[in-house]
Amino acid sequence: MYYGGDYNPEQWPREVWHEDVTLMRRAGVNLVTVGVFSWARLEPSPGAHDFGWLDEVLDLLHAGGIRVNLATPTASPPPWFPAEARNVTADGVRLAHGSRDTYCVSSPYYRERSRDVAARLADRYGGHPALAMWHVHNEYGSWCHCEHTAAAFRAWLRGRHGTLEALNDAWTTAFWGQHYTAWEQIEPPRTTQYLPNPAHALDFRRFLSDELLGHFREQKKILAPTGAPVTTNFVFGAWVPVNHRDWAREVDLVAIDHYPAADPPSETAFAADLARHWAGGEPWLLMEQAVLTYRGGRMLAKSPGEITRLSLSPVARGSQGAMFFQWRASRGGAELWHGGMVPHAGPDSAVFREVCELGALLSRLRPAGPVRAEAAVLWDAESWWALQAPGLPSSEIDYLDAVRQAHRVLYRHGVTADLAHPSGDLSGYRTVLVPNLYLLSDDDAANLRRYAEGGGTLVVTYLSGVADPYGRVRTGGHPGALRDLLGISVEEFRPLEGPVTLSNGDTASVWSELVRLRGAEAVATYPDGSPAITRNGGAWYVSTRLTDDGYARLLGLPPHPAGLELVRRGDTVFAVNHGDRPCPVPPGHDLLTCTTLDTLPPGGFAVLDSQP
Ligand code: GLA
């Protein structure tokens, strides 16, 4: 188990480094991420390098038995970087130095300097005994709309579409006279007069994902010969133009950053299950989390034990440890209030005491078997991107909310779910939930059909299968790609202005449709008697947004103690009680306390040796 966090010694005088190593040892820290934002310190002016301080830090950590996840600093170019290598917003504003992530990934200068600094680090530290892994860059996701980007975008489009004719067709440029007759006419989706073309915007995100990946690959090629694994920390958010599923094939270890907000337990379980999906079921790593929670514009202290519970949950779901941003809370700079494993108050604090307890706990954990999931929820980053377009039939459409709801309903009822891609092997699941899967290729639709016809239960919700991978509507009745499988045809979308009550007593909101039965039966109807939920053999369709309770009733999920998280891995059950009441758990021997248990107290946790 890895345990530690981002370590930024350049923010502190040397004496603190020695105290850091002493405290890391006390806390059981065994891995720290060093150098993420150090470019300006490593190369204070172009071509002039200072590695002395980093030599000293790595030697000190090594002497203390702490391994290093060594970063390349390319997410934060130094102030001497030329303006032409900084990113330009969609409005044409060239970003100024003064924060971070001010680079254009398509700038040849930025690329060249990135390779240079990575090569120097590989050369100098590739054989350092403290080196455990390489951490390329930080949270890839920067956008740019400059001329370098435009040129790279055009080259990418030629590769994807081949001909302008194919591009014009894929983008439906016949609408509003956008027909292109030369590649040079195509620009990044810069600010324009009214609604942009959604297919243009979608392809630009796909391009950015590949373009950023090109930057990662260049560094990986330089670092990999050192023999240490190479990774980067994935950031998850609506603004991120990165398809992590594609990227996961390129990293040696999938690593994610996670900062839950509204409902930390269910959000943490979701993020962890998504990371496990990207990792193809292999171990992954929670690279960053915080000792506090950002919610409603506030930075909230975690309650006693919460740091531990929210670390144990990802470990239960496949993380190879728990890492934080950051080791020591900064005294100044943009994130001085973000908190740290060593807070401003110092080691004589509740946070540091819990940090030490967590380190001791993780050191007692042994590898467990694979996570066992009976259900899957489909996840498709491109459908998320497509459903962020303006001009949709309802501004309340929220892909992430729909997927999270499906996952949360299962989670709250004690069902461990995998996230899966529509092209994936679904045959091992009893139930597959398909929320708002807007873009669907013919092949993926055939995959879902095979699953349902093979005896699986497929629960499809509204807006799934409506469009092809370029966002073009499949005509002839929605959802075009799944109409026959579901035995229905949707004639009209009818977004709701307020909640309505269905014939089964459940409350529906946000969305409704005029559904015609074409072989399916109605399971529940709208107040006007038209079908709201339908069933065609194993293929169910939900044409509206149900409440969590309504969703659970539809899936036939039995009650489950509030706040209790159970994850089975082989003969081991990870049990975490996030609630405020005692909860019964499958009786077993707790490998952490070496006692036998059948109940967890509020806030309690256990790793039970328990027969299925
Ligand atoms: C991200 C970044 C860190 C830090 C944290 C906290 O995860 O990778 O550098 O900014 O957020 O905000």
Coordinates of C-alpha atoms and ligand atoms in Angstrom, one line a residue:
M1 CA 0.0 0.0 0.0
Y2 CA 1.3 3.4 -1.0
Y3 CA 0.8 6.1 1.6
G4 CA 1.8 9.8 1.4
G5 CA 1.2 12.8 -0.7
D6 CA 2.5 15.7 -2.7
Y7 CA 5.6 17.0 -1.1
N8 CA 6.8 20.5 -2.0
P9 CA 10.0 21.1 0.0
E10 CA 10.9 24.1 -2.2
Q11 CA 8.3 26.0 -0.2
W12 CA 10.3 25.5 3.0
P13 CA 13.7 26.1 4.5
R14 CA 16.1 23.1 4.9
E15 CA 15.5 22.6 8.6
V16 CA 11.8 21.8 7.8
W17 CA 12.9 19.1 5.4
H18 CA 14.5 17.2 8.2
E19 CA 11.4 17.5 10.4
D20 CA 9.4 16.4 7.4
V21 CA 11.2 13.1 7.0
T22 CA 11.0 12.5 10.8
L23 CA 7.2 13.1 10.7
M24 CA 6.7 11.1 7.5
R25 CA 8.3 8.1 9.2
R26 CA 6.1 8.6 12.2
A27 CA 3.0 8.7 10.0
G28 CA 4.0 5.6 8.0
V29 CA 4.5 7.5 4.8
N30 CA 6.3 5.5 2.2
L31 CA 5.8 7.5 -1.1
V32 CA 5.8 11.2 -1.8
T33 CA 5.2 13.1 -5.1
V34 CA 8.0 15.6 -5.6
G35 CA 8.6 18.4 -8.1
V36 CA 5.1 18.8 -9.6
F37 CA 5.5 22.6 -9.8
S38 CA 9.3 23.0 -9.7
W39 CA 10.2 24.0 -13.2
A40 CA 11.0 27.6 -12.2
R41 CA 13.3 26.3 -9.5
L42 CA 15.0 23.6 -11.6
E43 CA 15.5 25.9 -14.6
P44 CA 15.5 29.5 -13.3
S45 CA 16.4 30.9 -16.7
P46 CA 16.3 29.1 -20.1
G47 CA 19.1 26.5 -20.2
A48 CA 20.4 27.3 -16.7
H49 CA 19.6 24.5 -14.3
D50 CA 19.8 24.0 -10.5
F51 CA 19.3 20.4 -9.4
G52 CA 21.3 20.7 -6.2
W53 CA 18.3 21.2 -3.9
L54 CA 16.4 18.3 -5.5
D55 CA 19.5 16.0 -5.2
E56 CA 19.5 16.8 -1.5
V57 CA 15.8 16.2 -1.0
L58 CA 15.9 12.8 -2.8
D59 CA 18.9 11.7 -0.8
L60 CA 17.3 12.8 2.4
L61 CA 14.1 10.9 1.6
H62 CA 16.0 7.9 0.6
A63 CA 18.0 7.9 3.9
G64 CA 14.6 8.0 5.6
G65 CA 13.3 5.0 3.7
I66 CA 10.7 7.1 1.8
R67 CA 10.3 6.5 -1.9
V68 CA 9.7 9.2 -4.5
N69 CA 7.1 9.6 -7.2
L70 CA 9.1 12.1 -9.2
A71 CA 7.2 14.6 -11.3
T72 CA 8.0 16.3 -14.5
P73 CA 7.1 20.0 -13.9
T74 CA 5.5 20.7 -17.2
A75 CA 2.1 21.7 -15.8
S76 CA 3.6 25.0 -14.7
P77 CA 6.0 26.6 -17.1
P78 CA 8.3 29.3 -15.6
P79 CA 7.7 33.0 -16.0
W80 CA 10.4 33.2 -18.7
F81 CA 8.3 31.2 -21.0
P82 CA 7.4 33.2 -24.2
A83 CA 3.9 34.4 -24.6
E84 CA 3.5 32.4 -27.9
A85 CA 3.7 29.2 -25.9
R86 CA 0.9 30.2 -23.5
N87 CA -2.7 29.3 -24.1
V88 CA -5.4 31.4 -25.7
T89 CA -9.0 31.3 -24.6
A90 CA -12.0 30.8 -26.9
D91 CA -12.4 34.6 -26.7
G92 CA -8.9 35.2 -28.0
V93 CA -7.3 36.2 -24.7
R94 CA -3.7 35.1 -24.3
L95 CA -3.4 33.9 -20.7
A96 CA -0.8 35.6 -18.5
H97 CA 1.7 33.9 -16.3
G98 CA 0.7 34.1 -12.6
S99 CA -1.3 30.8 -12.0
R100 CA -0.5 27.4 -13.4
D101 CA -1.4 25.4 -16.5
T102 CA -0.4 28.3 -18.8
Y103 CA 0.8 26.4 -21.8
C104 CA -0.3 25.5 -25.2
V105 CA 0.2 21.8 -25.7
S106 CA 0.5 22.3 -29.5
S107 CA 3.2 24.9 -29.2
P108 CA 6.5 23.4 -30.6
Y109 CA 8.5 25.5 -28.1
Y110 CA 6.5 24.1 -25.2
R111 CA 6.9 20.6 -26.5
E112 CA 10.6 21.0 -27.0
R113 CA 11.2 22.4 -23.5
S114 CA 9.0 19.7 -22.0
R115 CA 11.1 17.0 -23.6
D116 CA 14.3 18.7 -22.5
V117 CA 13.3 19.0 -18.8
A118 CA 12.0 15.4 -18.8
A119 CA 15.3 14.2 -20.3
R120 CA 17.3 16.0 -17.7
L121 CA 15.3 14.5 -14.9
A122 CA 15.5 11.0 -16.4
D123 CA 19.2 11.4 -16.9
R124 CA 19.9 12.6 -13.4
Y125 CA 17.4 10.6 -11.3
G126 CA 16.6 7.5 -13.4
G127 CA 19.0 5.5 -11.3
H128 CA 18.3 7.1 -8.0
P129 CA 17.4 4.5 -5.3
A130 CA 14.5 6.5 -4.0
L131 CA 12.8 6.6 -7.4
A132 CA 9.6 4.5 -7.3
M133 CA 7.7 6.0 -10.3
W134 CA 7.4 8.9 -12.6
H135 CA 4.5 11.4 -12.3
V136 CA 4.3 13.1 -15.7
H137 CA 2.8 16.6 -15.6
N138 CA -0.2 17.3 -13.4
E139 CA -3.9 16.9 -14.1
Y140 CA -3.8 17.1 -17.9
G141 CA -6.7 19.2 -19.2
S142 CA -5.7 22.6 -20.4
W143 CA -7.5 24.1 -23.4
C144 CA -6.1 26.4 -26.0
H145 CA -7.5 28.1 -29.2
C146 CA -4.3 29.7 -30.6
E147 CA -2.9 29.3 -34.1
H148 CA -0.6 26.4 -33.1
T149 CA -3.7 24.6 -31.8
A150 CA -5.6 25.4 -35.1
A151 CA -2.8 23.9 -37.2
A152 CA -2.7 20.7 -35.0
F153 CA -6.5 20.5 -35.0
R154 CA -6.6 20.5 -38.8
A155 CA -4.0 17.8 -39.0
W156 CA -5.9 15.7 -36.6
L157 CA -9.2 16.2 -38.5
R158 CA -7.5 15.1 -41.7
G159 CA -6.4 11.9 -40.0
R160 CA -9.9 11.3 -38.6
H161 CA -12.1 12.2 -41.5
G162 CA -9.8 11.8 -44.5
T163 CA -11.7 14.1 -46.7
L164 CA -13.5 17.4 -46.3
E165 CA -16.6 15.7 -47.7
A166 CA -16.6 13.2 -44.9
L167 CA -16.1 16.0 -42.3
N168 CA -18.9 18.1 -43.8
D169 CA -21.1 15.1 -43.5
A170 CA -20.1 14.2 -40.0
W171 CA -20.5 17.8 -38.8
T172 CA -23.8 18.4 -40.7
T173 CA -22.3 21.6 -42.0
A174 CA -25.2 22.0 -44.4
F175 CA -26.9 23.6 -41.5
W176 CA -26.4 27.4 -41.3
G177 CA -24.1 27.2 -44.4
Q178 CA -21.0 26.0 -42.6
H179 CA -19.8 23.9 -45.5
Y180 CA -16.0 23.9 -45.7
T181 CA -14.1 23.9 -49.0
A182 CA -10.5 24.0 -47.6
W183 CA -9.0 22.6 -44.4
E184 CA -7.5 26.1 -43.6
Q185 CA -11.1 27.4 -43.1
I186 CA -11.5 25.3 -40.0
E187 CA -10.7 26.9 -36.7
P188 CA -10.8 25.7 -33.1
P189 CA -14.3 26.4 -31.7
R190 CA -13.6 30.1 -30.9
T191 CA -16.3 32.4 -29.6
T192 CA -18.8 32.9 -32.3
Q193 CA -22.1 34.8 -32.7
Y194 CA -24.7 32.3 -31.6
L195 CA -24.9 28.6 -31.0
P196 CA -21.8 26.7 -32.1
N197 CA -21.9 23.5 -34.1
P198 CA -22.0 20.7 -31.5
A199 CA -20.1 18.2 -33.8
H200 CA -17.3 20.7 -34.2
A201 CA -17.1 21.2 -30.4
L202 CA -17.2 17.4 -29.8
D203 CA -14.4 16.7 -32.3
F204 CA -12.3 19.5 -30.7
R205 CA -12.5 17.8 -27.3
R206 CA -11.5 14.5 -28.9
F207 CA -8.6 16.3 -30.6
L208 CA -7.5 17.9 -27.3
S209 CA -7.5 14.5 -25.6
D210 CA -5.3 13.1 -28.2
E211 CA -3.1 16.1 -28.4
L212 CA -2.5 16.2 -24.7
L213 CA -1.9 12.4 -24.8
G214 CA 0.8 13.1 -27.4
H215 CA 2.6 15.3 -24.9
F216 CA 2.3 12.5 -22.2
R217 CA 3.7 9.9 -24.7
E218 CA 6.7 12.0 -25.5
Q219 CA 7.6 12.2 -21.9
K220 CA 6.9 8.6 -21.3
K221 CA 9.2 7.6 -24.1
I222 CA 12.0 9.5 -22.4
L223 CA 11.3 8.3 -18.8
A224 CA 10.4 4.6 -19.5
P225 CA 13.9 3.4 -20.2
T226 CA 14.8 4.2 -16.6
G227 CA 12.7 1.1 -15.7
A228 CA 10.4 3.0 -13.3
P229 CA 6.7 2.9 -14.0
V230 CA 5.2 6.1 -15.6
T231 CA 1.9 7.6 -14.7
T232 CA 0.0 10.9 -14.5
N233 CA -2.8 11.9 -12.1
F234 CA -6.2 12.0 -13.8
V235 CA -8.5 14.9 -12.9
F236 CA -12.2 14.4 -13.4
G237 CA -14.5 17.3 -14.3
A238 CA -16.9 18.6 -16.8
W239 CA -14.3 20.9 -18.2
V240 CA -11.6 18.2 -18.7
P241 CA -11.0 17.4 -22.4
V242 CA -9.4 14.1 -21.7
N243 CA -10.9 10.6 -22.4
H244 CA -9.4 8.8 -19.5
R245 CA -10.4 5.4 -20.8
D246 CA -8.1 5.9 -23.8
W247 CA -5.4 7.3 -21.6
A248 CA -5.5 4.4 -19.2
R249 CA -4.0 2.1 -21.8
E250 CA -0.9 4.4 -21.9
V251 CA -0.1 4.7 -18.3
D252 CA 1.7 2.0 -16.2
L253 CA -0.6 2.7 -13.3
V254 CA -4.0 4.5 -13.4
A255 CA -3.9 7.3 -10.8
I256 CA -6.7 9.7 -10.0
D257 CA -7.2 12.8 -7.9
H258 CA -10.5 13.0 -6.1
Y259 CA -12.1 15.8 -4.1
P260 CA -15.7 14.8 -3.2
A261 CA -18.1 17.6 -2.2
A262 CA -21.9 17.0 -1.7
D263 CA -22.0 13.4 -0.6
P264 CA -18.4 12.2 0.0
P265 CA -19.1 8.5 0.6
S266 CA -21.1 7.9 -2.6
E267 CA -19.0 10.2 -4.7
T268 CA -15.8 8.5 -3.5
A269 CA -17.2 5.1 -4.3
F270 CA -18.2 6.3 -7.8
A271 CA -14.7 7.8 -8.5
A272 CA -13.1 4.7 -7.2
D273 CA -15.2 2.4 -9.4
L274 CA -14.6 4.6 -12.4
A275 CA -10.8 4.4 -11.8
R276 CA -11.1 0.6 -11.5
H277 CA -13.0 0.6 -14.9
W278 CA -10.2 2.7 -16.5
A279 CA -7.6 0.4 -15.0
G280 CA -9.4 -2.6 -16.5
G281 CA -10.0 -4.1 -13.0
E282 CA -6.3 -3.9 -12.2
P283 CA -5.0 -2.0 -9.1
W284 CA -4.9 1.8 -9.4
L285 CA -3.9 4.6 -7.1
L286 CA -5.7 7.4 -5.3
M287 CA -3.0 10.0 -6.0
E288 CA -4.6 13.0 -4.4
Q289 CA -7.4 13.7 -1.9
A290 CA -7.7 16.4 0.8
V291 CA -7.8 16.3 4.5
L292 CA -10.8 18.7 4.2
T293 CA -14.0 18.9 2.1
Y294 CA -14.9 21.7 -0.4
R295 CA -18.6 22.2 -0.2
G296 CA -20.8 25.2 -0.9
G297 CA -18.0 27.7 -1.1
R298 CA -16.5 26.5 2.2
M299 CA -13.5 24.3 3.1
L300 CA -14.9 22.1 5.8
A301 CA -12.8 20.1 8.3
K302 CA -13.5 16.4 8.0
S303 CA -15.2 14.8 11.0
P304 CA -13.1 12.5 13.2
G305 CA -12.4 9.3 11.4
E306 CA -13.6 10.6 8.0
I307 CA -10.2 10.9 6.5
T308 CA -9.7 7.2 7.3
R309 CA -13.1 6.0 6.0
L310 CA -12.7 8.0 2.8
S311 CA -9.3 6.4 2.3
L312 CA -10.4 2.9 3.1
S313 CA -13.3 3.0 0.6
P314 CA -11.0 3.5 -2.4
V315 CA -8.7 0.9 -1.1
A316 CA -11.6 -1.5 -0.9
R317 CA -12.4 -0.7 -4.5
G318 CA -8.9 -1.4 -5.8
S319 CA -6.7 1.5 -4.9
Q320 CA -3.1 0.5 -4.0
G321 CA -3.0 3.1 -1.3
A322 CA -4.1 6.6 -0.3
M323 CA -2.2 9.7 -1.2
F324 CA -3.0 13.4 -0.4
F325 CA -2.5 16.9 -1.7
Q326 CA -0.4 17.7 0.2
W327 CA 2.0 16.6 2.8
R328 CA 2.5 20.0 4.6
A329 CA 0.0 22.8 4.3
S330 CA 1.5 25.8 2.5
R331 CA 2.2 29.1 4.3
G332 CA 1.4 31.1 1.2
G333 CA 0.5 30.8 -2.4
A334 CA -2.9 30.2 -4.0
E335 CA -3.8 27.1 -2.0
L336 CA -2.6 28.1 1.4
W337 CA -5.9 27.1 3.0
H338 CA -6.2 23.8 1.3
G339 CA -4.9 21.8 4.3
G340 CA -2.3 19.2 4.6
M341 CA -1.4 16.0 6.3
V342 CA 0.7 18.3 8.5
P343 CA -1.6 21.2 9.0
H344 CA -0.6 24.8 9.9
A345 CA -1.1 23.8 13.5
G346 CA 1.7 21.2 13.2
P347 CA 1.9 17.6 14.3
D348 CA 0.2 18.2 17.6
S349 CA -3.2 18.2 15.9
A350 CA -6.2 15.9 15.4
V351 CA -5.5 15.8 11.6
F352 CA -1.9 14.6 12.0
R353 CA -2.9 12.1 14.7
E354 CA -5.4 10.6 12.3
V355 CA -2.9 10.7 9.5
C356 CA -0.6 8.5 11.7
E357 CA -3.4 6.1 12.6
L358 CA -4.3 5.7 8.9
G359 CA -0.6 5.0 8.0
A360 CA -0.5 2.3 10.6
L361 CA -3.8 0.8 9.4
L362 CA -2.7 0.7 5.7
S363 CA 0.5 -1.0 6.7
R364 CA -1.6 -3.9 8.1
L365 CA -3.6 -4.4 4.9
R366 CA -2.7 -7.3 2.6
P367 CA -3.6 -7.7 -1.0
A368 CA -7.2 -8.9 -1.4
G369 CA -8.8 -10.6 -4.4
P370 CA -10.5 -8.8 -7.2
V371 CA -13.6 -6.6 -6.5
R372 CA -16.8 -8.6 -7.2
A373 CA -19.6 -6.6 -8.9
E374 CA -22.9 -8.0 -9.9
A375 CA -24.1 -4.9 -11.7
A376 CA -22.6 -2.4 -14.2
V377 CA -23.4 1.2 -15.0
L378 CA -22.3 2.3 -18.4
W379 CA -20.1 5.3 -18.7
D380 CA -19.1 7.1 -21.9
A381 CA -17.1 10.4 -21.7
E382 CA -18.1 11.3 -25.2
S383 CA -21.8 11.2 -24.4
W384 CA -21.0 13.5 -21.4
W385 CA -19.2 15.9 -23.7
A386 CA -22.0 15.8 -26.3
L387 CA -24.7 16.5 -23.6
Q388 CA -22.8 19.6 -22.5
A389 CA -23.7 21.3 -25.8
P390 CA -26.0 24.4 -25.6
G391 CA -29.3 24.1 -27.5
L392 CA -30.5 20.8 -26.0
P393 CA -34.3 20.3 -25.4
S394 CA -33.8 20.9 -21.6
S395 CA -31.1 22.8 -19.7
E396 CA -31.7 20.2 -16.9
I397 CA -30.2 17.4 -18.8
D398 CA -27.1 16.3 -16.8
Y399 CA -25.3 13.2 -17.9
L400 CA -23.0 13.0 -14.9
D401 CA -25.9 13.4 -12.5
A402 CA -27.7 10.5 -14.3
V403 CA -24.8 8.2 -14.2
R404 CA -24.0 9.1 -10.6
Q405 CA -27.6 8.6 -9.6
A406 CA -27.6 5.0 -11.1
H407 CA -24.4 4.2 -9.3
R408 CA -25.6 5.9 -6.0
V409 CA -28.9 3.9 -6.0
L410 CA -26.9 0.6 -6.2
Y411 CA -24.3 1.9 -3.7
R412 CA -27.0 2.9 -1.1
H413 CA -28.5 -0.6 -1.4
G414 CA -25.2 -2.4 -0.8
V415 CA -24.7 -3.4 -4.4
T416 CA -21.2 -3.1 -5.7
A417 CA -21.2 -1.9 -9.3
D418 CA -18.5 -1.7 -12.0
L419 CA -18.5 1.2 -14.4
A420 CA -18.3 -0.2 -17.9
H421 CA -18.1 1.0 -21.5
P422 CA -20.9 0.2 -24.0
S423 CA -18.4 -1.8 -26.0
G424 CA -17.2 -3.8 -23.0
D425 CA -17.8 -7.4 -22.1
L426 CA -21.1 -7.2 -20.1
S427 CA -21.8 -10.9 -19.9
G428 CA -20.8 -11.3 -16.3
Y429 CA -23.4 -8.9 -14.9
R430 CA -26.9 -9.6 -13.8
T431 CA -28.0 -6.1 -14.4
V432 CA -26.6 -3.3 -16.6
L433 CA -27.8 0.3 -16.2
V434 CA -27.6 2.6 -19.2
P435 CA -28.2 6.2 -18.1
N436 CA -28.5 8.9 -20.8
L437 CA -26.1 7.2 -23.2
Y438 CA -26.7 9.8 -25.9
L439 CA -24.1 8.8 -28.5
L440 CA -24.2 5.1 -29.5
S441 CA -22.4 3.4 -32.4
D442 CA -24.1 0.6 -34.3
D443 CA -21.5 -1.9 -32.8
D444 CA -22.1 -0.8 -29.3
A445 CA -25.9 -1.0 -29.8
A446 CA -25.4 -4.6 -31.0
N447 CA -23.3 -5.3 -27.9
L448 CA -26.2 -4.2 -25.7
R449 CA -28.6 -6.3 -27.7
R450 CA -26.4 -9.4 -27.3
Y451 CA -26.3 -8.8 -23.5
A452 CA -30.1 -8.5 -23.2
E453 CA -30.8 -11.4 -25.5
G454 CA -28.3 -13.5 -23.6
G455 CA -30.4 -13.2 -20.5
G456 CA -29.1 -10.0 -18.9
T457 CA -31.3 -7.3 -17.5
L458 CA -30.7 -4.0 -19.3
V459 CA -32.2 -0.8 -17.8
V460 CA -32.0 2.0 -20.3
T461 CA -32.9 5.6 -19.4
Y462 CA -34.0 8.5 -21.6
L463 CA -31.9 10.1 -24.2
S464 CA -29.8 6.9 -24.7
G465 CA -29.1 5.7 -28.2
V466 CA -30.6 8.8 -29.7
A467 CA -27.6 10.0 -31.7
D468 CA -24.7 8.5 -33.7
P469 CA -21.1 9.1 -32.6
Y470 CA -21.1 12.5 -34.4
G471 CA -24.3 13.6 -32.5
R472 CA -26.5 13.1 -35.6
V473 CA -30.0 12.1 -34.6
R474 CA -31.1 8.6 -35.6
T475 CA -34.4 9.3 -37.2
G476 CA -37.6 7.2 -37.4
G477 CA -38.5 7.3 -33.7
H478 CA -36.2 7.5 -30.7
P479 CA -34.1 5.9 -29.4
G480 CA -33.0 4.9 -32.9
A481 CA -30.1 2.6 -31.9
L482 CA -32.2 0.7 -29.3
R483 CA -35.8 1.1 -30.5
D484 CA -36.2 -2.6 -31.6
L485 CA -34.4 -4.0 -28.6
L486 CA -36.7 -1.9 -26.2
G487 CA -39.8 -2.6 -28.3
I488 CA -40.8 1.1 -28.3
S489 CA -40.7 4.2 -30.4
V490 CA -40.5 7.7 -28.9
E491 CA -42.4 10.2 -30.9
E492 CA -41.8 13.3 -28.9
F493 CA -39.6 14.7 -26.1
R494 CA -41.6 16.4 -23.4
P495 CA -39.3 18.0 -20.9
L496 CA -41.1 18.5 -17.6
E497 CA -41.5 21.9 -15.9
G498 CA -42.4 20.3 -12.5
P499 CA -42.7 16.8 -11.0
V500 CA -45.5 14.4 -12.0
T501 CA -46.8 11.3 -10.3
L502 CA -46.6 8.0 -12.2
S503 CA -49.2 5.3 -12.1
N504 CA -47.0 3.3 -9.7
G505 CA -46.9 6.2 -7.2
D506 CA -43.4 7.2 -8.0
T507 CA -42.4 10.8 -8.7
A508 CA -40.9 11.7 -12.0
S509 CA -39.2 15.0 -12.9
V510 CA -37.0 16.8 -15.5
W511 CA -38.0 14.8 -18.6
S512 CA -40.8 12.8 -20.2
E513 CA -41.5 11.4 -23.6
L514 CA -44.4 10.4 -25.8
V515 CA -43.6 6.6 -25.9
R516 CA -45.4 4.3 -28.3
L517 CA -45.4 0.6 -27.5
R518 CA -44.0 -1.6 -30.3
G519 CA -43.9 -4.9 -28.6
A520 CA -43.0 -3.8 -25.1
E521 CA -45.5 -3.6 -22.2
A522 CA -46.0 -0.5 -20.0
V523 CA -44.9 -1.0 -16.4
A524 CA -45.9 2.5 -15.3
T525 CA -47.7 5.4 -17.1
Y526 CA -47.8 9.2 -17.0
P527 CA -51.0 10.9 -15.7
D528 CA -52.3 11.0 -19.4
G529 CA -52.0 7.2 -19.5
S530 CA -49.1 7.0 -21.9
P531 CA -46.2 4.7 -21.1
A532 CA -43.4 6.1 -18.8
I533 CA -41.6 2.9 -17.9
T534 CA -41.7 -0.1 -20.3
R535 CA -40.4 -3.6 -20.5
N536 CA -39.5 -5.8 -23.4
G537 CA -38.2 -9.1 -22.1
G538 CA -35.0 -8.3 -20.3
A539 CA -34.8 -4.8 -21.8
W540 CA -36.4 -2.0 -19.7
Y541 CA -36.9 1.6 -20.6
V542 CA -37.3 4.5 -18.3
S543 CA -38.4 7.7 -20.1
T544 CA -38.1 10.1 -17.2
R545 CA -36.0 10.9 -14.2
L546 CA -37.0 8.9 -11.2
T547 CA -36.2 9.6 -7.5
D548 CA -33.5 7.5 -6.0
D549 CA -36.2 5.6 -4.1
G550 CA -38.2 5.1 -7.2
Y551 CA -35.2 3.8 -9.1
A552 CA -34.4 1.4 -6.3
R553 CA -38.0 0.1 -6.3
L554 CA -37.8 -0.4 -10.1
L555 CA -34.6 -2.5 -9.6
G556 CA -36.2 -4.4 -6.8
L557 CA -33.4 -3.6 -4.4
P558 CA -33.9 -4.6 -0.8
P559 CA -33.4 -2.1 2.1
H560 CA -29.8 -1.6 3.3
P561 CA -28.6 0.0 6.5
A562 CA -28.0 3.8 5.9
G563 CA -24.3 4.6 5.5
L564 CA -23.0 1.1 5.4
E565 CA -20.6 0.4 2.6
L566 CA -19.7 -3.3 1.9
V567 CA -17.3 -4.4 -0.8
R568 CA -16.6 -8.0 -1.3
R569 CA -13.2 -9.1 -2.6
G570 CA -12.8 -12.8 -2.7
D571 CA -13.3 -14.0 0.8
T572 CA -12.7 -10.6 2.3
V573 CA -15.4 -8.0 2.9
F574 CA -14.4 -4.4 3.4
A575 CA -17.0 -2.8 5.6
V576 CA -17.2 1.0 6.4
N577 CA -19.9 2.6 8.4
H578 CA -20.3 6.2 7.2
G579 CA -23.5 6.5 9.1
D580 CA -24.4 7.5 12.7
R581 CA -26.0 4.2 13.8
P582 CA -24.6 0.8 14.5
C583 CA -24.9 -1.5 11.4
P584 CA -25.0 -5.3 11.1
V585 CA -22.2 -6.7 8.9
P586 CA -21.6 -10.3 7.6
P587 CA -20.1 -12.0 10.7
G588 CA -16.4 -12.5 10.4
H589 CA -12.9 -12.0 11.8
D590 CA -11.6 -8.4 11.5
L591 CA -8.2 -8.6 10.0
L592 CA -7.4 -5.1 11.3
T593 CA -8.2 -5.7 15.0
C594 CA -8.0 -9.5 15.1
T595 CA -11.5 -9.7 16.7
T596 CA -14.7 -11.3 15.6
L597 CA -17.5 -8.9 14.6
D598 CA -21.1 -8.8 13.5
T599 CA -21.8 -5.1 14.0
L600 CA -20.0 -1.9 13.1
P601 CA -20.4 1.1 15.4
P602 CA -21.1 4.5 13.9
G603 CA -18.1 5.6 11.9
G604 CA -16.5 2.1 12.3
F605 CA -14.7 0.0 9.7
A606 CA -13.4 -3.5 9.4
V607 CA -11.8 -5.8 6.9
L608 CA -13.6 -9.1 7.4
D609 CA -12.5 -12.5 6.6
S610 CA -15.9 -13.8 5.7
Q611 CA -17.4 -16.6 3.5
P612 CA -19.7 -15.4 0.7
Ligands
GLA1 C1 -5.4 19.2 -7.7 C2 -3.9 19.5 -8.1 C3 -3.1 19.9 -6.9 C4 -3.9 20.8 -6.0 C5 -5.1 20.2 -5.6 C6 -5.9 20.9 -4.6 O1 -5.6 17.9 -7.4 O2 -3.3 18.4 -8.7 O3 -2.0 20.5 -7.4 O4 -4.1 22.0 -6.7 O5 -5.9 20.0 -6.7 O6 -6.7 21.9 -5.1

